[in-house]
Amino acid sequence: MNKIEILSPAGGFDSVIAAVHSGADAVYVGFKRFSARASAHNFDDEELRKCIRFCHQRGVKVHLALNTLIFDEEMEQALDLVRTAASADVDALIIQDLGLVSLIKQTVPDLPLHASTQLSVHTPYGAKALYEMGFERVVLSRELSLAEIKEIHEFVPEAELEVFVHGALCMCLSGQCYFSAMLGGRSANRGMCAQPCRLPMRCGDNDHALSLKDNGSLLYLQKLQELGVASAKIEGRMKRPEYVAAATLAAREARDLGLINEKTADRLQSVFSRTGFTDGYLKGEIGEKMFGFRQKSDVISADSKLLKEIRSAYKDEYQRVPLDLHFTAQTGEKMRLTVTDGTHTVTAESEENVEKALHLPLSEERAAQSLKKTGNTPYFINNITMNIAPDAAASAASVNALRRNALESLDVSREICHNYEIKPIDLSQILIGKEKTSKEDRAIVKTLDFPESMRKMGMIFVDLFGLEDEKKLSRLLKEGYPIGVEAPRATFGNEKEVYSRLKALKQSGIDHLLAHNIAAVYMGKELGFTVHAGFGMNIANSYTLRWAADYGITSAQLSIEMELRRIERLHKAIPVAVIRYGYFPLMITRNYPSGKSCKNNPYLQDRKNERFLISYREGYCEIDNCVPILLPKEEFPLGESVMSDFLFTEENSVENMEKTLEKLRENRDFERKTHGLYLRGVKKPTGI
């Protein structure tokens, strides 16, 4: 069984050194553009090359995060970064945007791809879909239990799985949080999250209802290894090098020893915590104990004395690369040293021939003393063989120089591991083809209780768990209501039940499926549904629409983070829709904001006394915006090329729904509303 990889964060080169010297097997870094941690220092082109050379010399892999949504006008720039990363010999790319994936496959087909946690994958079918799409590794959502991780591995044993084991825990399922974007224009899907979840917000007795303690699951590394997990990931590209070093060392101890010594554990908690850590998700024990926030005691614990102590602990190289040496010293010939790490072999020669000794010949013992001095390098000597003439003369200085030259040559040899072929690609050719448009209206509702006037809509998507009245469903279908099913946006631990229900609905005559994640898309295709992508798929560019068409998706709700001007310019390989009305769900949470069932605490209240409804679903919650999106056709025309979707979640009666529809049809104003991001858009990350 292979040891689980320790994957450490690095927001800058100082953190790369801290991670590598502390024993990381791999680091993940970001460019200054298209990184989900845009506020980290991140790397430019030359810094990335320096990082990769440094890491490869030491047998450490480098994974580059290009894990944000990309707009049309940015795709060429994103591909340029892919080419730069490939020419620098990066070991893998971490990707969120599925349109970019298909372009990478055409540009650098051999470059390994890792599916970012921003793709919200938390089920067996999700991992299977991404593996079959060409992702070598899937970074799983943070909310999973050990049993759920095991189920995913057993369902898709070919896919490498990566699991977060330490660092910040978002309350929301990664990739599905729109809180920061909607409230302040800073998009988590674009690397600009303002972390409003860390501010005081009340739900029931919980004053920080969206702030969880940091993940503290390092002691599960050996168990995760047994379950087949390939990589243990430490969160923290925005944190200081001392944090990276402390977390990496603790992970190495946990993996190799099965424990973390007291001194290491104390350093780890002192350098950064939110009043302790939690392992609630891996244990499958969510609730009040998982919540926490930074207090004064947490901040002052990382004092200068502690940071100096941690820096001292990682100042020297971590010697991890074993070498075999063969040394030759024959009179009348050049002295030679051949060094191999098992993959790379180099030979160094002396400038002068070896002379006969007048007094003291070179012994194997003296030669070994010089050859074993690897000093502050990543190497240690595993085995030495020698062929020394009995009368050969050589000074310790000359043998030392030979060793240094050989190791320097080995450094250079180890820098390049892949030599990727980079192919040209013409983006203008990707989008050639007739656009497919539709102008119908559609509704998304919770149950089969909806107004009769909805019969005129092109489709009524009903929540999967709101379709339980089989007689009523059968009657409505016979009466000609265009009913489809909306799959749950999250299926923590109950994907088999969802699959079974979808199968039964397909057999009952439901043909259309609204799917908000790749797992639901995959299941829908397998069961024979006409599949429509929901907003949870975060489709934000023409290239992802092209991918969707090729994958068999027939229409797509666009990302809620797109401006109208971008929507108008899209090349529509399939019909697209915008949400013109609805209390948009800003978050999906597995834990309850109150720390317990939300049914008795249905509202989240912020510092401005705005109230956000918490909707309880099967195994998760959705937190709706405090005001509805309203996009009147007359005020914001999109021509005849875009469908209008109406999201009904808080209208709790048929009468209320009909009144809302009347106001929309008559273009009457609402007392409270937002235009969302359709006009103002999201803020532009640095460097784009």
C-alpha positions as a printed Julia matrix, in Angstrom:
688×3 Matrix{Float64}:
   0.0    0.0     0.0
   1.35   3.43   -1.0
   1.72   6.01    1.72
  -0.89   8.73    1.61
   0.54  11.91    0.11
   0.94  14.95    2.35
  -0.17  17.91    0.22
   0.69  21.31    1.67
  -0.42  24.84    0.71
   1.96  27.5    -0.52
   0.84  31.06   -1.15
   4.42  32.16   -1.83
   7.94  30.77   -2.15
   8.66  31.13    1.58
   5.77  28.74    2.2
   7.14  26.33   -0.42
  10.39  26.12    1.53
   8.5   25.71    4.81
   6.39  22.87    3.38
   9.23  21.02    1.65
  11.67  21.29    4.56
   8.93  20.03    6.89
   8.32  16.89    4.84
   5.55  17.61    2.34
   5.28  15.18   -0.57
   3.55  17.77   -2.76
   2.57  21.43   -2.63
  -0.26  23.25   -4.32
   0.18  26.82   -5.47
  -1.7   29.42   -7.48
  -0.93  31.86  -10.25
  -1.63  35.51   -9.64
  -4.58  34.94  -12.02
  -7.44  32.41  -11.91
  -6.74  31.13   -8.4
  -9.45  30.48   -5.81
  -7.22  32.27   -3.29
  -6.65  35.51   -5.17
  -5.64  37.32   -1.96
  -2.64  35.04   -1.43
   0.75  36.21   -2.75
   0.62  33.55   -5.48
   3.17  33.13   -8.28
   4.11  34.79  -11.54
   5.63  32.81  -14.42
   9.25  32.94  -13.25
   8.36  32.27   -9.6
   6.42  29.19  -10.69
   9.41  27.86  -12.62
  11.65  28.48   -9.62
   9.16  26.69   -7.37
   8.93  23.65   -9.64
  12.72  23.37  -10.02
  13.16  23.58   -6.26
  10.48  20.98   -5.57
  11.42  18.5    -8.29
  15.03  18.48   -7.13
  13.69  17.3    -3.79
  11.2   14.75   -5.12
   8.19  16.95   -4.31
   5.31  17.45   -6.75
   3.72  20.8    -7.6
   0.0   21.11   -8.27
  -1.17  24.4    -9.75
  -4.65  25.71   -8.93
  -6.5   27.29  -11.86
  -9.71  26.71   -9.97
 -12.01  29.62  -10.73
 -14.81  30.27  -13.17
 -13.6   31.87  -16.39
 -15.45  34.29  -18.66
 -15.22  34.19  -22.45
 -12.83  37.1   -22.81
 -10.42  35.46  -20.31
 -10.17  31.99  -21.84
  -7.19  32.71  -24.09
  -5.33  34.15  -21.1
  -6.2   31.06  -19.05
  -4.88  28.79  -21.81
  -1.66  30.82  -21.92
  -1.22  30.06  -18.23
  -1.81  26.37  -18.93
   0.93  26.45  -21.57
   3.26  28.26  -19.17
   2.58  25.71  -16.44
   3.16  22.81  -18.83
   6.44  24.28  -20.12
   7.52  24.79  -16.48
   6.81  21.05  -15.93
   4.02  21.31  -13.36
   2.78  17.94  -12.11
  -0.97  18.61  -12.22
  -3.59  21.33  -12.67
  -6.49  21.78  -10.24
  -9.51  22.88  -12.28
 -13.08  24.07  -11.65
 -14.27  25.33  -15.05
 -15.38  22.39  -17.2
 -15.08  24.43  -20.39
 -11.39  24.91  -19.67
 -10.97  21.16  -19.12
 -11.91  20.25  -22.67
  -9.53  22.9   -24.03
  -6.64  21.65  -21.88
  -7.22  18.13  -23.2
  -6.7   19.48  -26.71
  -3.73  21.67  -25.8
  -1.68  19.52  -23.38
  -3.34  16.08  -23.5
  -0.91  14.4   -21.11
  -1.07  17.01  -18.35
  -2.79  15.43  -15.29
  -5.97  17.17  -14.15
  -7.37  17.26  -10.63
 -11.03  18.16  -10.09
 -11.17  21.06   -7.64
 -13.3   20.87   -4.52
 -15.06  23.86   -6.15
 -16.82  21.27   -8.36
 -18.77  20.24   -5.24
 -18.18  16.48   -5.66
 -19.39  14.53   -2.64
 -20.91  11.33   -4.07
 -19.86   8.18   -5.93
 -21.53   9.18   -9.2
 -19.89  12.61   -9.07
 -16.43  11.08   -8.74
 -17.22   8.55  -11.47
 -18.38  11.24  -13.88
 -15.24  13.33  -13.4
 -12.91  10.34  -13.68
 -14.52   9.29  -16.96
 -14.24  12.91  -18.12
 -10.46  12.68  -17.79
  -9.72  13.85  -14.27
  -7.01  11.73  -12.68
  -7.87  12.92   -9.18
 -11.0   14.23   -7.45
 -10.71  16.63   -4.52
 -13.71  15.7    -2.4
 -15.96  18.1    -0.53
 -14.98  18.74    3.07
 -18.33  17.61    4.52
 -17.88  13.85    4.03
 -17.65  11.11    6.66
 -15.19   8.24    6.57
 -17.99   5.89    5.53
 -18.98   8.15    2.63
 -15.36   8.45    1.47
 -15.05   4.67    1.57
 -18.2    4.31   -0.53
 -16.8    6.67   -3.17
 -13.48   4.81   -3.35
 -15.19   1.44   -3.7
 -17.44   2.79   -6.46
 -14.58   4.4    -8.43
 -11.35   2.66   -7.29
  -9.47   3.92  -10.36
  -9.81   7.58   -9.37
  -7.35   9.13   -6.95
  -9.16  10.78   -4.05
  -7.91  13.84   -2.19
  -9.33  14.74    1.22
  -8.88  17.9     3.31
  -7.45  17.0     6.71
  -6.53  20.36    8.24
  -7.39  24.03    7.93
 -10.35  26.3     7.43
 -13.82  24.83    6.99
 -16.33  26.79    4.96
 -19.89  26.45    6.21
 -21.05  26.12    2.61
 -20.39  23.32    0.18
 -17.44  24.57   -1.89
 -18.44  25.93   -5.27
 -22.01  26.62   -4.11
 -21.48  29.76   -2.01
 -22.81  33.03   -3.43
 -23.02  34.95   -0.14
 -19.94  37.11   -0.69
 -20.72  37.68   -4.37
 -24.35  38.66   -3.88
 -23.77  40.88   -0.86
 -20.57  42.6    -1.96
 -19.61  41.5    -5.47
 -16.63  39.46   -4.26
 -17.11  36.0    -5.71
 -15.85  32.83   -4.04
 -16.01  31.2    -7.46
 -13.6   33.84   -8.74
 -11.16  33.69   -5.81
 -12.37  36.87   -4.11
 -14.43  35.64   -1.14
 -14.8   38.31    1.57
 -15.74  35.67    4.18
 -18.96  37.26    5.46
 -19.61  33.9     7.12
 -17.01  34.75    9.77
 -18.98  37.81   10.92
 -21.51  37.58   13.76
 -24.76  36.04   12.49
 -27.47  34.72   14.75
 -29.56  31.59   14.43
 -31.22  30.37   17.58
 -28.59  30.54   20.34
 -25.67  30.53   17.9
 -24.08  33.98   17.49
 -21.63  32.85   14.78
 -24.0   30.63   12.85
 -21.89  30.34    9.7
 -18.42  30.06   11.27
 -16.97  26.63   11.88
 -13.82  25.7    13.75
 -10.88  24.66   11.6
 -10.67  21.09   10.42
  -8.4   19.08   12.71
  -8.37  15.57   11.23
  -4.65  14.82   10.94
  -4.91  11.8    13.22
  -7.12  10.16   10.58
  -4.32   9.94    8.01
  -3.57   6.26    8.54
  -7.29   5.43    8.43
  -7.75   7.44    5.23
  -4.77   5.62    3.76
  -6.45   2.3     4.56
  -9.64   3.54    2.84
  -7.7    4.14   -0.36
  -7.34   7.94   -0.19
  -4.34   9.07   -2.24
  -3.72  12.52   -0.81
  -4.21  14.34    2.5
  -4.64  18.05    1.85
  -3.84  20.89    4.23
  -5.79  24.11    3.62
  -4.03  27.46    3.95
  -2.55  29.22    0.91
  -3.35  32.55    2.57
  -1.61  31.66    5.84
   1.97  32.35    6.89
   4.89  29.94    6.26
   5.1   29.05    9.95
   1.54  27.7     9.82
   2.42  25.64    6.74
   5.47  24.2     8.47
   3.62  23.34   11.69
   0.73  21.67    9.88
   3.02  19.72    7.52
   5.19  18.4    10.34
   2.1   17.36   12.32
   0.74  15.55    9.25
   4.03  13.71    8.74
   4.09  12.56   12.36
   0.45  11.46   12.18
   1.01   9.46    9.01
   4.36   7.89    9.88
   3.96   7.43   13.63
   0.19   7.31   14.14
   0.42  10.17   16.65
   1.34  13.82   16.95
   3.74  14.64   19.77
   2.65  17.17   22.33
   5.1   19.88   21.29
   4.04  19.65   17.64
   0.35  19.71   18.58
   0.82  22.78   20.8
   2.63  24.63   18.03
  -0.09  23.76   15.55
  -2.91  25.08   17.71
  -0.98  28.19   18.72
  -0.01  29.23   15.2
  -3.64  29.33   14.03
  -6.98  28.06   15.3
 -10.54  29.13   15.93
 -10.61  28.12   19.6
  -9.61  24.58   18.77
 -10.3   22.17   15.94
 -13.07  19.83   14.85
 -13.2   16.39   13.25
 -17.0   16.39   13.12
 -17.41  15.72    9.42
 -15.09  12.71    9.22
 -16.7   11.27   12.36
 -20.15  11.93   10.95
 -21.04  13.98   14.02
 -22.24  17.42   12.94
 -23.7   19.89   15.41
 -22.99  22.67   17.88
 -19.48  21.49   18.79
 -18.23  22.27   15.28
 -18.76  26.03   15.54
 -16.01  28.48   16.46
 -14.45  31.83   15.61
 -11.18  33.67   16.11
 -10.91  35.17   19.57
  -8.18  37.34   21.09
  -6.51  34.36   22.76
  -6.19  32.64   19.36
  -4.53  35.68   17.81
  -1.96  36.47   20.51
  -0.84  32.85   20.85
   1.1   33.17   17.57
   3.7   35.48   19.12
   7.18  36.22   17.8
   8.79  33.62   20.07
   6.61  30.83   18.69
   7.13  31.89   15.08
  10.92  32.06   15.54
  10.86  28.59   17.1
   8.93  27.15   14.15
  11.23  28.84   11.62
  14.24  27.35   13.35
  12.69  23.88   13.06
  12.47  24.0     9.26
  15.6   26.03    8.36
  17.49  22.9     7.24
  16.75  20.54    4.36
  14.58  17.49    4.93
  16.78  14.73    3.51
  14.37  12.46    1.69
  16.16  11.32   -1.51
  18.32   8.16   -1.18
  21.36   7.9    -3.46
  23.66   5.11   -4.59
  27.25   6.09   -5.4
  30.02   4.4    -7.36
  33.46   5.97   -6.94
  36.49   5.17   -9.14
  40.08   6.35   -8.59
  42.65   4.64  -10.85
  46.14   6.02  -11.35
  46.62   7.67  -14.72
  42.87   8.15  -15.2
  40.38  10.79  -14.22
  38.65  10.27  -10.88
  34.92   9.51  -11.41
  31.8    9.52   -9.28
  28.51   8.08  -10.59
  25.39   8.98   -8.63
  21.89   7.56   -9.11
  18.56   8.13   -7.4
  17.05   5.12   -9.15
  15.7    7.19  -12.04
  18.37   9.73  -12.87
  22.08   8.89  -13.19
  24.92  11.39  -13.5
  28.71  11.07  -13.59
  31.26  13.68  -12.55
  34.97  13.56  -13.44
  38.02  15.26  -12.01
  39.92  17.7   -14.2
  43.28  15.98  -13.64
  44.31  12.34  -13.79
  44.92  10.47  -10.53
  48.63  10.36   -9.62
  50.53   7.74   -7.65
  50.76   8.34   -3.95
  54.22   9.25   -2.65
  53.29   8.67    0.99
  49.62   8.02    1.97
  47.32   6.47   -0.7
  43.56   7.1    -0.69
  41.75   4.51    1.4
  38.08   3.51    1.05
  37.45   4.76    4.58
  38.8    8.25    3.81
  36.96   8.39    0.5
  33.68   7.38    2.19
  34.06  10.13    4.78
  34.08  12.72    1.99
  31.4   11.08   -0.15
  28.88  10.82    2.69
  28.92  14.57    3.35
  25.67  15.54    1.67
  25.33  18.53    4.0
  22.29  20.78    3.64
  20.94  19.0     0.56
  17.81  16.84    0.13
  20.0   13.75   -0.36
  21.26  10.99    1.9
  23.6    8.17    0.93
  22.08   4.73    0.76
  25.02   2.74   -0.64
  28.59   3.35   -1.85
  30.71   1.07   -4.02
  34.36   1.85   -4.79
  37.12   0.93   -7.18
  40.29   2.54   -5.81
  43.8    1.63   -6.94
  46.03   0.7    -3.98
  48.5    3.47   -4.9
  46.01   6.18   -5.89
  46.55   9.65   -4.47
  43.6   11.98   -3.92
  43.0   14.69   -1.36
  39.81  15.05    0.66
  39.28  18.43   -1.04
  39.32  16.85   -4.51
  36.87  14.11   -3.51
  34.62  16.73   -1.88
  34.67  18.81   -5.07
  33.8   15.75   -7.14
  30.85  14.99   -4.86
  29.59  18.58   -5.05
  29.8   18.6    -8.84
  27.93  15.29   -9.08
  25.12  16.44   -6.79
  24.78  19.73   -8.66
  24.45  17.79  -11.92
  21.87  15.55  -10.31
  19.91  18.64   -9.2
  19.65  19.76  -12.83
  18.75  16.28  -14.05
  15.9   15.98  -11.54
  14.26  19.31  -12.47
  12.32  18.02  -15.51
  10.02  15.05  -15.06
   7.49  15.21  -17.9
   8.41  17.05  -21.14
   4.78  17.65  -22.12
   3.81  18.05  -25.74
   2.03  21.4   -26.16
  -0.26  21.56  -29.18
  -1.62  24.7   -30.88
  -5.32  25.41  -30.57
  -7.54  27.97  -32.3
 -10.27  29.06  -29.91
 -12.26  30.66  -32.7
 -12.79  27.22  -34.24
 -14.17  25.69  -31.03
 -17.38  27.7   -31.15
 -18.21  27.32  -34.82
 -21.79  26.13  -35.27
 -25.33  27.4   -35.22
 -26.58  28.8   -31.92
 -29.53  27.11  -30.27
 -31.97  29.39  -28.5
 -35.34  29.29  -26.77
 -37.57  31.95  -25.26
 -39.89  29.85  -23.08
 -40.61  30.47  -19.41
 -39.92  27.78  -16.81
 -40.66  27.42  -13.11
 -38.84  25.66  -10.28
 -41.16  24.73   -7.42
 -41.03  22.66   -4.25
 -44.21  20.57   -4.57
 -47.06  19.7    -6.93
 -49.14  22.52   -5.41
 -48.77  25.29   -7.96
 -51.12  27.6    -9.9
 -53.02  26.35  -12.93
 -51.57  29.21  -14.97
 -48.2   27.43  -14.91
 -49.61  24.98  -17.46
 -48.58  27.53  -20.14
 -44.92  27.39  -19.12
 -42.4   25.39  -21.11
 -41.45  23.29  -18.06
 -42.25  23.05  -14.35
 -39.37  21.47  -12.44
 -40.57  20.04   -9.12
 -38.24  19.14   -6.25
 -37.56  15.38   -6.23
 -38.89  15.03   -2.7
 -42.01  17.06   -3.57
 -43.24  14.48   -6.1
 -44.42  11.87   -3.62
 -48.15  12.16   -4.41
 -48.22   9.65   -7.27
 -51.94  10.04   -7.99
 -51.71  13.8    -8.26
 -48.6   13.55  -10.42
 -50.31  11.1   -12.76
 -53.36  13.35  -13.06
 -51.32  16.46  -13.8
 -49.3   14.66  -16.46
 -52.5   13.43  -18.12
 -53.86  16.98  -18.06
 -50.82  18.15  -20.0
 -48.79  19.92  -17.35
 -45.13  19.94  -18.49
 -43.64  18.51  -15.3
 -39.98  17.7   -14.85
 -37.96  16.86  -11.76
 -35.29  18.92  -10.0
 -32.58  16.73   -8.47
 -31.31  17.73   -5.01
 -28.34  20.09   -5.06
 -26.65  17.9    -2.46
 -26.94  14.17   -1.81
 -24.82  13.55    1.27
 -24.98   9.83    1.93
 -28.29   9.29    0.1
 -27.32   9.12   -3.57
 -28.64   5.56   -3.89
 -32.07   6.71   -2.7
 -32.01   9.65   -5.13
 -31.06   7.34   -8.0
 -33.88   4.94   -7.11
 -36.44   7.76   -6.97
 -35.28   9.2   -10.28
 -35.54   5.77  -11.88
 -39.12   5.35  -10.64
 -40.08   8.84  -11.88
 -38.64   8.11  -15.32
 -40.77   4.97  -15.5
 -43.84   7.01  -14.47
 -43.47   9.37  -17.41
 -41.22  12.17  -16.17
 -38.67  12.8   -18.92
 -36.9   16.05  -17.96
 -34.33  16.5   -15.18
 -32.85  19.73  -13.8
 -29.39  18.8   -12.49
 -27.29  21.15  -10.34
 -24.15  19.0   -10.14
 -22.2   16.59  -12.3
 -23.43  13.55  -10.34
 -27.06  14.37  -11.12
 -26.19  14.99  -14.77
 -24.5   11.58  -14.96
 -27.39   9.77  -13.29
 -29.9   11.55  -15.51
 -28.08  10.53  -18.67
 -27.75   6.94  -17.46
 -31.5    6.77  -16.72
 -32.49   8.3   -20.06
 -33.69  11.74  -18.95
 -33.48  14.87  -21.04
 -30.97  16.66  -18.84
 -30.95  20.41  -18.14
 -28.02  21.95  -16.23
 -28.99  24.02  -13.19
 -27.28  27.1   -11.78
 -25.26  24.91   -9.41
 -23.18  23.78  -12.41
 -21.75  27.34  -12.53
 -21.75  27.61  -16.33
 -20.17  30.96  -17.14
 -18.74  30.86  -20.66
 -19.36  29.7   -24.21
 -16.76  26.93  -23.96
 -18.54  25.29  -21.04
 -21.77  25.5   -23.04
 -19.94  23.75  -25.89
 -18.77  21.07  -23.45
 -22.32  20.72  -22.11
 -23.71  20.21  -25.61
 -21.1   17.55  -26.36
 -21.82  15.86  -23.01
 -25.52  15.55  -23.79
 -26.98  18.42  -21.75
 -29.88  20.08  -23.56
 -30.14  23.47  -21.82
 -28.42  25.37  -19.03
 -29.27  27.87  -16.33
 -26.35  30.27  -16.41
 -24.22  31.15  -13.43
 -25.92  33.72  -11.23
 -22.61  35.63  -11.28
 -22.83  36.58  -14.97
 -23.58  40.11  -16.09
 -26.18  40.71  -18.8
 -23.51  42.04  -21.17
 -21.66  38.72  -20.98
 -24.87  36.72  -21.35
 -25.74  38.64  -24.52
 -22.34  37.85  -26.06
 -22.36  34.11  -25.32
 -22.21  31.63  -28.16
 -25.1   29.38  -27.23
 -24.36  25.79  -28.22
 -27.49  24.92  -26.22
 -30.41  27.08  -25.06
 -29.67  29.07  -21.9
 -31.79  30.44  -19.08
 -31.45  33.16  -16.47
 -33.24  33.3   -13.15
 -35.55  36.28  -13.57
 -37.26  35.92  -10.21
 -36.66  34.13   -6.94
 -35.2   34.09   -3.45
 -31.86  32.76   -4.59
 -30.14  30.2    -2.3
 -26.84  31.75   -1.25
 -25.51  28.68    0.55
 -25.8   24.92    0.87
 -24.83  23.74    4.35
 -24.6   20.22    5.72
 -24.43  21.46    9.27
 -27.37  23.43   10.66
 -26.66  27.13   11.31
 -28.26  26.82   14.73
 -26.13  23.76   15.48
 -29.25  21.59   15.44
 -32.32  21.1    13.27
 -33.29  24.35   11.53
 -36.99  23.55   11.56
 -37.48  25.44   14.81
 -34.99  28.17   13.83
 -35.9   28.96   10.22
 -34.08  32.3     9.93
 -30.51  33.52    9.95
 -30.11  37.16   11.04
 -27.1   39.33   10.24
 -25.74  42.46   11.95
 -28.08  44.69    9.93
 -31.07  42.64   11.07
 -31.65  41.22    7.59
 -33.3   37.8     7.79
 -32.37  34.91    5.51
 -34.75  31.96    5.36
 -33.21  28.55    6.02
 -34.89  25.81    3.99
 -34.51  22.3     5.29
 -33.83  19.66    2.61
 -33.02  15.95    2.78
 -29.64  15.98    4.53
 -28.77  19.64    4.0
 -29.99  23.23    4.3
 -30.27  26.06    1.81
 -29.97  29.66    2.99
 -31.99  31.99    0.75
 -31.2   35.63    0.06
 -33.17  38.12    2.16
 -34.73  39.7    -0.95
 -35.74  38.18   -4.3
 -33.96  38.65   -7.59
 -36.18  40.57   -9.99
 -35.25  41.02  -13.63
 -38.18  42.52  -15.59
 -38.03  41.74  -19.32
 -38.94  45.28  -20.31
 -36.16  46.82  -18.26
 -33.41  44.35  -19.09
 -34.14  42.86  -22.52
 -32.13  39.84  -23.62
 -33.88  39.48  -26.94
 -35.46  36.18  -27.85
 -32.38  34.09  -27.11
 -32.66  33.45  -23.37
 -35.23  31.5   -21.35
 -36.73  32.95  -18.18
 -36.69  30.8   -15.04
 -38.82  31.6   -11.99
 -37.67  30.19   -8.69
 -40.42  29.64   -6.11
 -39.03  28.67   -2.71
 -40.51  31.04   -0.13
 -43.96  31.47   -1.69
 -45.63  28.97    0.63
 -49.05  28.73   -1.0
 -50.62  28.49   -4.45
 -52.27  31.86   -3.84
 -48.94  33.55   -3.08
 -47.36  32.01   -6.16
 -50.21  33.22   -8.38
 -49.99  36.74   -6.94
 -46.26  36.77   -7.66
 -46.83  35.58  -11.22
 -49.44  38.27  -11.76
 -47.03  40.97  -10.6
 -44.37  39.59  -12.93
 -46.75  39.4   -15.9
 -47.95  42.96  -15.28
 -44.4   44.2   -14.68
 -45.4   45.6   -11.26
 -42.68  46.5    -8.83
 -41.81  44.6    -5.66
 -41.39  46.34   -2.34
 -38.0   44.74   -1.81
 -35.84  43.27   -4.57
 -32.37  43.02   -6.04
 -31.1   42.86   -9.6
 -28.49  40.46   -8.27
 -25.26  40.57  -10.24
 -26.85  40.99  -13.66
 -25.91  44.68  -13.83
 -23.01  45.2   -11.44
 -21.28  41.85  -11.95
 -18.59  40.49   -9.66
 -15.37  42.29   -8.86
 -12.38  41.59  -11.06
  -9.56  39.64   -9.37
  -6.08  41.13   -9.45
  -4.13  40.3   -12.6
  -7.12  39.55  -14.85
